[in-house]
């Protein structure tokens, strides 16, 4: 069964550093998302991406966040200057279109120290 | 917000018993989905029920949807230790490119 692949599985970074989280979505998916989950809390929407542009972003997704799909396959989330409160699991997800279930990656655990 | 909210927050039952988790939401939806998450792991899609459906089955899972009450339930029959996980409902809004919004989840613990 096709999978969404996320790398790295765990990243530790110093506060203020830039991090790039990577995702390889399923090839025929059209809609892509980033979600995050702070430890013990619910899964929060960050951003959706369709047709090579952001279609919606949450209030969490401020100017320090950006997304790209540079080569038509990889889908990246960049955090420019990490803060302690950015520590969370970050999930990439995709689906074919409205009305279909989402396929999530196994996540990247980001720890900001 | 179309946000789903599950109850109970936590549920412990004996192996073999049925587990029922409920979800309520606030706005009109295109569909409602249930996901499972093992501790510290990714989210696994279990089942999707569309707004024009009332009940759906998949193996030991049964999902109901009552759009008049804006609520859904997930029933796991004959529970097993391996069902221990957190279960989340997520609702997709009516717009074409709407994202799904998750509830806070139910932590299910199956006692051997």
mmCIF file of N, CA and C in Angstrom, chain A residues 2-40:
data_model
loop_
_atom_site.group_PDB
_atom_site.id
_atom_site.type_symbol
_atom_site.label_atom_id
_atom_site.label_comp_id
_atom_site.label_asym_id
_atom_site.label_seq_id
_atom_site.Cartn_x
_atom_site.Cartn_y
_atom_site.Cartn_z
ATOM 1 N N UNK A 2 0.564 2.243 -0.813
ATOM 2 C CA UNK A 2 1.392 3.451 -0.878
ATOM 3 C C UNK A 2 1.463 4.139 0.477
ATOM 4 N N UNK A 3 2.618 4.758 0.736
ATOM 5 C CA UNK A 3 2.831 5.423 2.015
ATOM 6 C C UNK A 3 3.294 6.850 1.809
ATOM 7 N N UNK A 4 3.040 7.656 2.816
ATOM 8 C CA UNK A 4 3.623 8.989 2.884
ATOM 9 C C UNK A 4 4.865 8.874 3.768
ATOM 10 N N UNK A 5 5.972 9.313 3.252
ATOM 11 C CA UNK A 5 7.248 9.146 3.954
ATOM 12 C C UNK A 5 7.729 10.487 4.485
ATOM 13 N N UNK A 6 8.068 10.505 5.765
ATOM 14 C CA UNK A 6 8.579 11.738 6.367
ATOM 15 C C UNK A 6 9.982 11.520 6.909
ATOM 16 N N UNK A 7 10.824 12.506 6.682
ATOM 17 C CA UNK A 7 12.176 12.472 7.239
ATOM 18 C C UNK A 7 12.543 13.848 7.787
ATOM 19 N N UNK A 8 13.385 13.919 8.829
ATOM 20 C CA UNK A 8 13.793 12.785 9.650
ATOM 21 C C UNK A 8 12.655 12.347 10.572
ATOM 22 N N UNK A 9 12.838 11.244 11.260
ATOM 23 C CA UNK A 9 11.812 10.815 12.201
ATOM 24 C C UNK A 9 11.903 11.628 13.496
ATOM 25 N N UNK A 10 13.122 12.055 13.812
ATOM 26 C CA UNK A 10 13.321 12.856 15.010
ATOM 27 C C UNK A 10 14.410 13.868 14.740
ATOM 28 N N UNK A 11 14.157 15.125 15.104
ATOM 29 C CA UNK A 11 15.167 16.155 14.935
ATOM 30 C C UNK A 11 15.233 17.014 16.192
ATOM 31 N N UNK A 12 16.449 17.198 16.658
ATOM 32 C CA UNK A 12 16.693 18.078 17.802
ATOM 33 C C UNK A 12 17.426 19.300 17.273
ATOM 34 N N UNK A 13 16.958 20.473 17.631
ATOM 35 C CA UNK A 13 17.573 21.690 17.137
ATOM 36 C C UNK A 13 17.623 22.738 18.242
ATOM 37 N N UNK A 14 18.564 23.643 18.089
ATOM 38 C CA UNK A 14 18.675 24.722 19.078
ATOM 39 C C UNK A 14 17.703 25.841 18.726
ATOM 40 N N UNK A 15 17.188 26.473 19.746
ATOM 41 C CA UNK A 15 16.283 27.598 19.557
ATOM 42 C C UNK A 15 16.936 28.634 18.632
ATOM 43 N N UNK A 16 16.144 29.140 17.692
ATOM 44 C CA UNK A 16 16.652 30.130 16.761
ATOM 45 C C UNK A 16 17.180 29.556 15.458
ATOM 46 N N UNK A 17 17.400 28.244 15.440
ATOM 47 C CA UNK A 17 17.892 27.612 14.217
ATOM 48 C C UNK A 17 16.740 27.346 13.250
ATOM 49 N N UNK A 18 17.110 27.199 11.998
ATOM 50 C CA UNK A 18 16.140 26.843 10.953
ATOM 51 C C UNK A 18 16.075 25.325 10.817
ATOM 52 N N UNK A 19 14.871 24.804 10.614
ATOM 53 C CA UNK A 19 14.721 23.376 10.340
ATOM 54 C C UNK A 19 13.868 23.180 9.095
ATOM 55 N N UNK A 20 14.154 22.125 8.386
ATOM 56 C CA UNK A 20 13.341 21.743 7.232
ATOM 57 C C UNK A 20 12.857 20.317 7.447
ATOM 58 N N UNK A 21 11.566 20.162 7.448
ATOM 59 C CA UNK A 21 10.968 18.835 7.587
ATOM 60 C C UNK A 21 10.520 18.397 6.197
ATOM 61 N N UNK A 22 10.810 17.151 5.889
ATOM 62 C CA UNK A 22 10.571 16.686 4.524
ATOM 63 C C UNK A 22 9.508 15.599 4.465
ATOM 64 N N UNK A 23 8.810 15.594 3.351
ATOM 65 C CA UNK A 23 7.721 14.648 3.157
ATOM 66 C C UNK A 23 7.717 14.237 1.690
ATOM 67 N N UNK A 24 7.541 12.954 1.457
ATOM 68 C CA UNK A 24 7.317 12.469 0.096
ATOM 69 C C UNK A 24 5.896 11.940 0.056
ATOM 70 N N UNK A 25 4.986 12.679 -0.572
ATOM 71 C CA UNK A 25 3.590 12.254 -0.592
ATOM 72 C C UNK A 25 3.395 11.090 -1.567
ATOM 73 N N UNK A 26 2.213 10.535 -1.545
ATOM 74 C CA UNK A 26 1.837 9.516 -2.519
ATOM 75 C C UNK A 26 1.697 10.196 -3.881
ATOM 76 N N UNK A 27 2.196 9.548 -4.912
ATOM 77 C CA UNK A 27 2.417 10.226 -6.190
ATOM 78 C C UNK A 27 1.145 10.764 -6.828
ATOM 79 N N UNK A 28 0.025 10.079 -6.654
ATOM 80 C CA UNK A 28 -1.181 10.552 -7.340
ATOM 81 C C UNK A 28 -2.070 11.439 -6.463
ATOM 82 N N UNK A 29 -1.584 11.763 -5.266
ATOM 83 C CA UNK A 29 -2.340 12.677 -4.423
ATOM 84 C C UNK A 29 -2.207 14.106 -4.962
ATOM 85 N N UNK A 30 -3.259 14.895 -4.721
ATOM 86 C CA UNK A 30 -3.296 16.249 -5.255
ATOM 87 C C UNK A 30 -3.279 17.314 -4.165
ATOM 88 N N UNK A 31 -3.755 16.935 -2.993
ATOM 89 C CA UNK A 31 -3.876 17.885 -1.892
ATOM 90 C C UNK A 31 -2.910 17.451 -0.797
ATOM 91 N N UNK A 32 -2.219 18.434 -0.212
ATOM 92 C CA UNK A 32 -1.198 18.127 0.782
ATOM 93 C C UNK A 32 -1.367 19.034 1.990
ATOM 94 N N UNK A 33 -0.989 18.490 3.127
ATOM 95 C CA UNK A 33 -1.235 19.201 4.376
ATOM 96 C C UNK A 33 -0.074 18.985 5.335
ATOM 97 N N UNK A 34 0.093 19.958 6.202
ATOM 98 C CA UNK A 34 0.928 19.788 7.382
ATOM 99 C C UNK A 34 0.055 20.023 8.611
ATOM 100 N N UNK A 35 0.208 19.098 9.557
ATOM 101 C CA UNK A 35 -0.446 19.203 10.848
ATOM 102 C C UNK A 35 0.633 19.071 11.913
ATOM 103 N N UNK A 36 0.331 19.557 13.103
ATOM 104 C CA UNK A 36 1.256 19.320 14.209
ATOM 105 C C UNK A 36 0.484 18.874 15.447
ATOM 106 N N UNK A 37 1.204 18.184 16.327
ATOM 107 C CA UNK A 37 0.602 17.691 17.567
ATOM 108 C C UNK A 37 1.597 17.899 18.694
ATOM 109 N N UNK A 38 1.316 18.876 19.525
ATOM 110 C CA UNK A 38 2.125 19.066 20.730
ATOM 111 C C UNK A 38 1.833 17.890 21.655
ATOM 112 N N UNK A 39 2.850 17.434 22.363
ATOM 113 C CA UNK A 39 2.744 16.222 23.167
ATOM 114 C C UNK A 39 1.499 16.224 24.047
ATOM 115 N N UNK A 40 0.689 15.187 23.887
ATOM 116 C CA UNK A 40 -0.490 15.037 24.730
ATOM 117 C C UNK A 40 -1.675 15.878 24.324
#
